[in-house]
Amino acid sequence: MADHVANEAVANSPSVPSPSNEPSGESEAALLHQIAVIEKRIKEIELEQSSTAKPIPPNIQAKLYALRKIQLEIVDKEVKFHLKAHTMEVEYQPEFNECHQRIARIVNGLDVPDLVESQSAPNDAADQSSGIPEFWLTVLKSSFLDHMIQEADEPALKQLQDIRVRLVNEPEPGFELQFQFGPNDYFTNEMLTKNYFLRCAPNPDAPAKFNGFEIYNCKGCTIDWKPDHNLLQSPGNSFFDFFYPEKLSSADYETEFNESILECDFQYGYHIKETIIPRAVFLFLKENTIVGEEGQYACCCDRCVYIDCLDDLVGRRSLNVEDEDQDADADADAEAQEDTT
């Protein structure tokens, strides 16, 4: 389900098919691979214990084989469970959509709910037709995504009419975040989208890390900016960077750095799907806005490098590069000194 995100999810990770769908030949190969992994781990344990304990007796090794085989069976059953749960979530989505559509119609002034007499005022009926101005901007600023929103973004986000999610199961599991906009001065798109692609299969080399569905890739959309109104060309960051995930990573960065960026982007996508959309009214009413200690924003992952935090990580990366350069200069000076002597 959407609460389970593996920290190792990165865009270039290999896709691993579910064991239940493998042909017999592939199943045999997978079994041989698992046996090799077990043997390797036993040797590692023996090496770890060689200085302090005796090697693992053969009868204990046999039990470890049997235990790990059962453990892998549990993982295989978890795969089937998560796949079935996602299918049920897709099938049940129209029930949620009906409620979200009713919220959207009231927010955008298309429906006028019955007034509660004890709370109504003489002019309330006339005010209902305008809906709830800046509803979604307020929702976003009441979540930990607040730090993503720059002052220059707000005029465009005031025209945000709805945020919804579309779940898919074919050709592969995933979901699409849809941001519906009214006419604005910044772009011509009526909808901005971002797609997340999921997989549910353990890594044969690290089955212990399996934790249900993980996002392995995402894709933004092209924003058709109006002349001289491209918010991405303004100094600093923008909320609309979210729709350009490729902008956040670079071939010039180290692999670990790019993986950290992608992990955070994936976490943000899940947070929008699992919290912001289904709890939008509560967020607007500030009924569940505990986003960190003393009102500070808190990312849902352990090492946030998104938007503002990205600057800090880039800065630390620059310091590391400078350190490496200084080390290289020191080595060069030492070599030069040796040559002169």
PDB file of C-alpha atoms in Angstrom, residues 35-145:
ATOM      1  CA  ILE A  35      20.723 -20.788  -2.306  1.00  0.00           C
ATOM      2  CA  ALA A  36      23.870 -18.947  -3.338  1.00  0.00           C
ATOM      3  CA  VAL A  37      22.817 -15.971  -1.210  1.00  0.00           C
ATOM      4  CA  ILE A  38      22.242 -18.251   1.799  1.00  0.00           C
ATOM      5  CA  GLU A  39      25.635 -19.902   1.370  1.00  0.00           C
ATOM      6  CA  LYS A  40      27.313 -16.525   1.057  1.00  0.00           C
ATOM      7  CA  ARG A  41      25.611 -15.243   4.205  1.00  0.00           C
ATOM      8  CA  ILE A  42      26.572 -18.364   6.175  1.00  0.00           C
ATOM      9  CA  LYS A  43      30.199 -17.891   5.146  1.00  0.00           C
ATOM     10  CA  GLU A  44      29.985 -14.255   6.244  1.00  0.00           C
ATOM     11  CA  ILE A  45      28.608 -15.321   9.630  1.00  0.00           C
ATOM     12  CA  GLU A  46      31.369 -17.888   9.983  1.00  0.00           C
ATOM     13  CA  LEU A  47      34.002 -15.251   9.205  1.00  0.00           C
ATOM     14  CA  GLU A  48      32.437 -12.849  11.692  1.00  0.00           C
ATOM     15  CA  GLN A  49      32.484 -15.503  14.390  1.00  0.00           C
ATOM     16  CA  SER A  50      35.784 -17.168  13.501  1.00  0.00           C
ATOM     17  CA  SER A  51      37.800 -15.131  15.978  1.00  0.00           C
ATOM     18  CA  THR A  52      35.367 -15.519  18.880  1.00  0.00           C
ATOM     19  CA  ALA A  53      33.372 -18.684  18.253  1.00  0.00           C
ATOM     20  CA  LYS A  54      33.400 -22.002  16.491  1.00  0.00           C
ATOM     21  CA  PRO A  55      32.091 -22.390  12.904  1.00  0.00           C
ATOM     22  CA  ILE A  56      28.377 -23.075  12.545  1.00  0.00           C
ATOM     23  CA  PRO A  57      27.767 -26.839  12.838  1.00  0.00           C
ATOM     24  CA  PRO A  58      26.223 -28.588   9.799  1.00  0.00           C
ATOM     25  CA  ASN A  59      22.974 -29.330  11.635  1.00  0.00           C
ATOM     26  CA  ILE A  60      22.565 -25.617  12.440  1.00  0.00           C
ATOM     27  CA  GLN A  61      23.343 -24.717   8.824  1.00  0.00           C
ATOM     28  CA  ALA A  62      20.536 -27.029   7.688  1.00  0.00           C
ATOM     29  CA  LYS A  63      18.130 -25.294  10.049  1.00  0.00           C
ATOM     30  CA  LEU A  64      19.218 -21.889   8.754  1.00  0.00           C
ATOM     31  CA  TYR A  65      18.511 -23.040   5.195  1.00  0.00           C
ATOM     32  CA  ALA A  66      15.026 -24.144   6.233  1.00  0.00           C
ATOM     33  CA  LEU A  67      14.315 -20.960   8.235  1.00  0.00           C
ATOM     34  CA  ARG A  68      15.395 -18.643   5.456  1.00  0.00           C
ATOM     35  CA  LYS A  69      13.329 -20.588   2.921  1.00  0.00           C
ATOM     36  CA  ILE A  70      10.252 -20.043   5.105  1.00  0.00           C
ATOM     37  CA  GLN A  71      11.175 -16.373   5.477  1.00  0.00           C
ATOM     38  CA  LEU A  72      11.295 -16.002   1.686  1.00  0.00           C
ATOM     39  CA  GLU A  73       7.878 -17.676   1.453  1.00  0.00           C
ATOM     40  CA  ILE A  74       6.540 -14.980   3.785  1.00  0.00           C
ATOM     41  CA  VAL A  75       7.989 -12.297   1.516  1.00  0.00           C
ATOM     42  CA  ASP A  76       6.371 -13.934  -1.535  1.00  0.00           C
ATOM     43  CA  LYS A  77       2.999 -13.945   0.239  1.00  0.00           C
ATOM     44  CA  GLU A  78       3.484 -10.272   1.149  1.00  0.00           C
ATOM     45  CA  VAL A  79       4.009  -9.506  -2.543  1.00  0.00           C
ATOM     46  CA  LYS A  80       0.682 -11.153  -3.399  1.00  0.00           C
ATOM     47  CA  PHE A  81      -1.025  -9.316  -0.540  1.00  0.00           C
ATOM     48  CA  HIS A  82       0.195  -5.884  -1.625  1.00  0.00           C
ATOM     49  CA  LEU A  83      -0.699  -6.526  -5.270  1.00  0.00           C
ATOM     50  CA  LYS A  84      -4.215  -7.582  -4.284  1.00  0.00           C
ATOM     51  CA  ALA A  85      -4.575  -4.639  -1.915  1.00  0.00           C
ATOM     52  CA  HIS A  86      -3.581  -2.219  -4.695  1.00  0.00           C
ATOM     53  CA  THR A  87      -6.129  -3.811  -7.022  1.00  0.00           C
ATOM     54  CA  MET A  88      -8.818  -3.329  -4.371  1.00  0.00           C
ATOM     55  CA  GLU A  89      -7.723   0.283  -3.898  1.00  0.00           C
ATOM     56  CA  VAL A  90      -8.064   0.895  -7.640  1.00  0.00           C
ATOM     57  CA  GLU A  91     -11.519  -0.719  -7.675  1.00  0.00           C
ATOM     58  CA  TYR A  92     -12.693   1.335  -4.697  1.00  0.00           C
ATOM     59  CA  GLN A  93     -11.351   4.623  -6.045  1.00  0.00           C
ATOM     60  CA  PRO A  94     -14.700   5.733  -7.579  1.00  0.00           C
ATOM     61  CA  GLU A  95     -16.189   5.745  -4.059  1.00  0.00           C
ATOM     62  CA  PHE A  96     -13.544   8.216  -2.907  1.00  0.00           C
ATOM     63  CA  ASN A  97     -13.759  10.231  -6.123  1.00  0.00           C
ATOM     64  CA  GLU A  98     -17.470  10.850  -5.571  1.00  0.00           C
ATOM     65  CA  CYS A  99     -16.691  12.519  -2.237  1.00  0.00           C
ATOM     66  CA  HIS A 100     -13.744  14.478  -3.651  1.00  0.00           C
ATOM     67  CA  GLN A 101     -15.897  15.757  -6.506  1.00  0.00           C
ATOM     68  CA  ARG A 102     -18.511  17.036  -4.031  1.00  0.00           C
ATOM     69  CA  ILE A 103     -15.762  18.855  -2.123  1.00  0.00           C
ATOM     70  CA  ALA A 104     -14.447  20.385  -5.364  1.00  0.00           C
ATOM     71  CA  ARG A 105     -17.877  21.657  -6.397  1.00  0.00           C
ATOM     72  CA  ILE A 106     -18.393  23.428  -3.078  1.00  0.00           C
ATOM     73  CA  VAL A 107     -14.831  24.806  -3.013  1.00  0.00           C
ATOM     74  CA  ASN A 108     -15.228  26.229  -6.523  1.00  0.00           C
ATOM     75  CA  GLY A 109     -18.722  27.638  -5.944  1.00  0.00           C
ATOM     76  CA  LEU A 110     -20.530  25.188  -8.239  1.00  0.00           C
ATOM     77  CA  ASP A 111     -22.709  23.844  -5.422  1.00  0.00           C
ATOM     78  CA  VAL A 112     -24.230  25.764  -2.525  1.00  0.00           C
ATOM     79  CA  PRO A 113     -24.662  23.623   0.581  1.00  0.00           C
ATOM     80  CA  ASP A 114     -27.599  24.132   2.911  1.00  0.00           C
ATOM     81  CA  LEU A 115     -26.804  26.732   5.556  1.00  0.00           C
ATOM     82  CA  VAL A 116     -26.982  25.856   9.198  1.00  0.00           C
ATOM     83  CA  GLU A 117     -29.538  28.352  10.548  1.00  0.00           C
ATOM     84  CA  SER A 118     -27.862  28.795  13.905  1.00  0.00           C
ATOM     85  CA  GLN A 119     -24.605  29.816  12.198  1.00  0.00           C
ATOM     86  CA  SER A 120     -25.881  31.709   9.174  1.00  0.00           C
ATOM     87  CA  ALA A 121     -25.800  35.457   8.695  1.00  0.00           C
ATOM     88  CA  PRO A 122     -28.060  37.596   6.431  1.00  0.00           C
ATOM     89  CA  ASN A 123     -25.512  37.803   3.606  1.00  0.00           C
ATOM     90  CA  ASP A 124     -24.212  34.230   3.796  1.00  0.00           C
ATOM     91  CA  ALA A 125     -26.366  32.960   0.906  1.00  0.00           C
ATOM     92  CA  ALA A 126     -24.916  35.505  -1.488  1.00  0.00           C
ATOM     93  CA  ASP A 127     -21.364  34.664  -0.407  1.00  0.00           C
ATOM     94  CA  GLN A 128     -21.794  30.939  -1.102  1.00  0.00           C
ATOM     95  CA  SER A 129     -21.629  31.307  -4.887  1.00  0.00           C
ATOM     96  CA  SER A 130     -17.977  32.371  -4.729  1.00  0.00           C
ATOM     97  CA  GLY A 131     -16.897  29.102  -3.214  1.00  0.00           C
ATOM     98  CA  ILE A 132     -13.887  29.108  -0.881  1.00  0.00           C
ATOM     99  CA  PRO A 133     -11.133  31.368  -2.272  1.00  0.00           C
ATOM    100  CA  GLU A 134      -7.553  30.074  -2.055  1.00  0.00           C
ATOM    101  CA  PHE A 135      -8.705  26.781  -0.579  1.00  0.00           C
ATOM    102  CA  TRP A 136      -5.925  24.622  -2.036  1.00  0.00           C
ATOM    103  CA  LEU A 137      -3.220  27.214  -1.482  1.00  0.00           C
ATOM    104  CA  THR A 138      -4.228  27.248   2.180  1.00  0.00           C
ATOM    105  CA  VAL A 139      -4.210  23.445   2.285  1.00  0.00           C
ATOM    106  CA  LEU A 140      -0.708  23.250   0.822  1.00  0.00           C
ATOM    107  CA  LYS A 141       0.578  25.928   3.200  1.00  0.00           C
ATOM    108  CA  SER A 142      -0.972  24.037   6.123  1.00  0.00           C
ATOM    109  CA  SER A 143       1.054  20.930   5.246  1.00  0.00           C
ATOM    110  CA  PHE A 144       4.798  20.434   5.372  1.00  0.00           C
ATOM    111  CA  LEU A 145       4.864  21.397   1.677  1.00  0.00           C
TER     112      LEU A 145
END
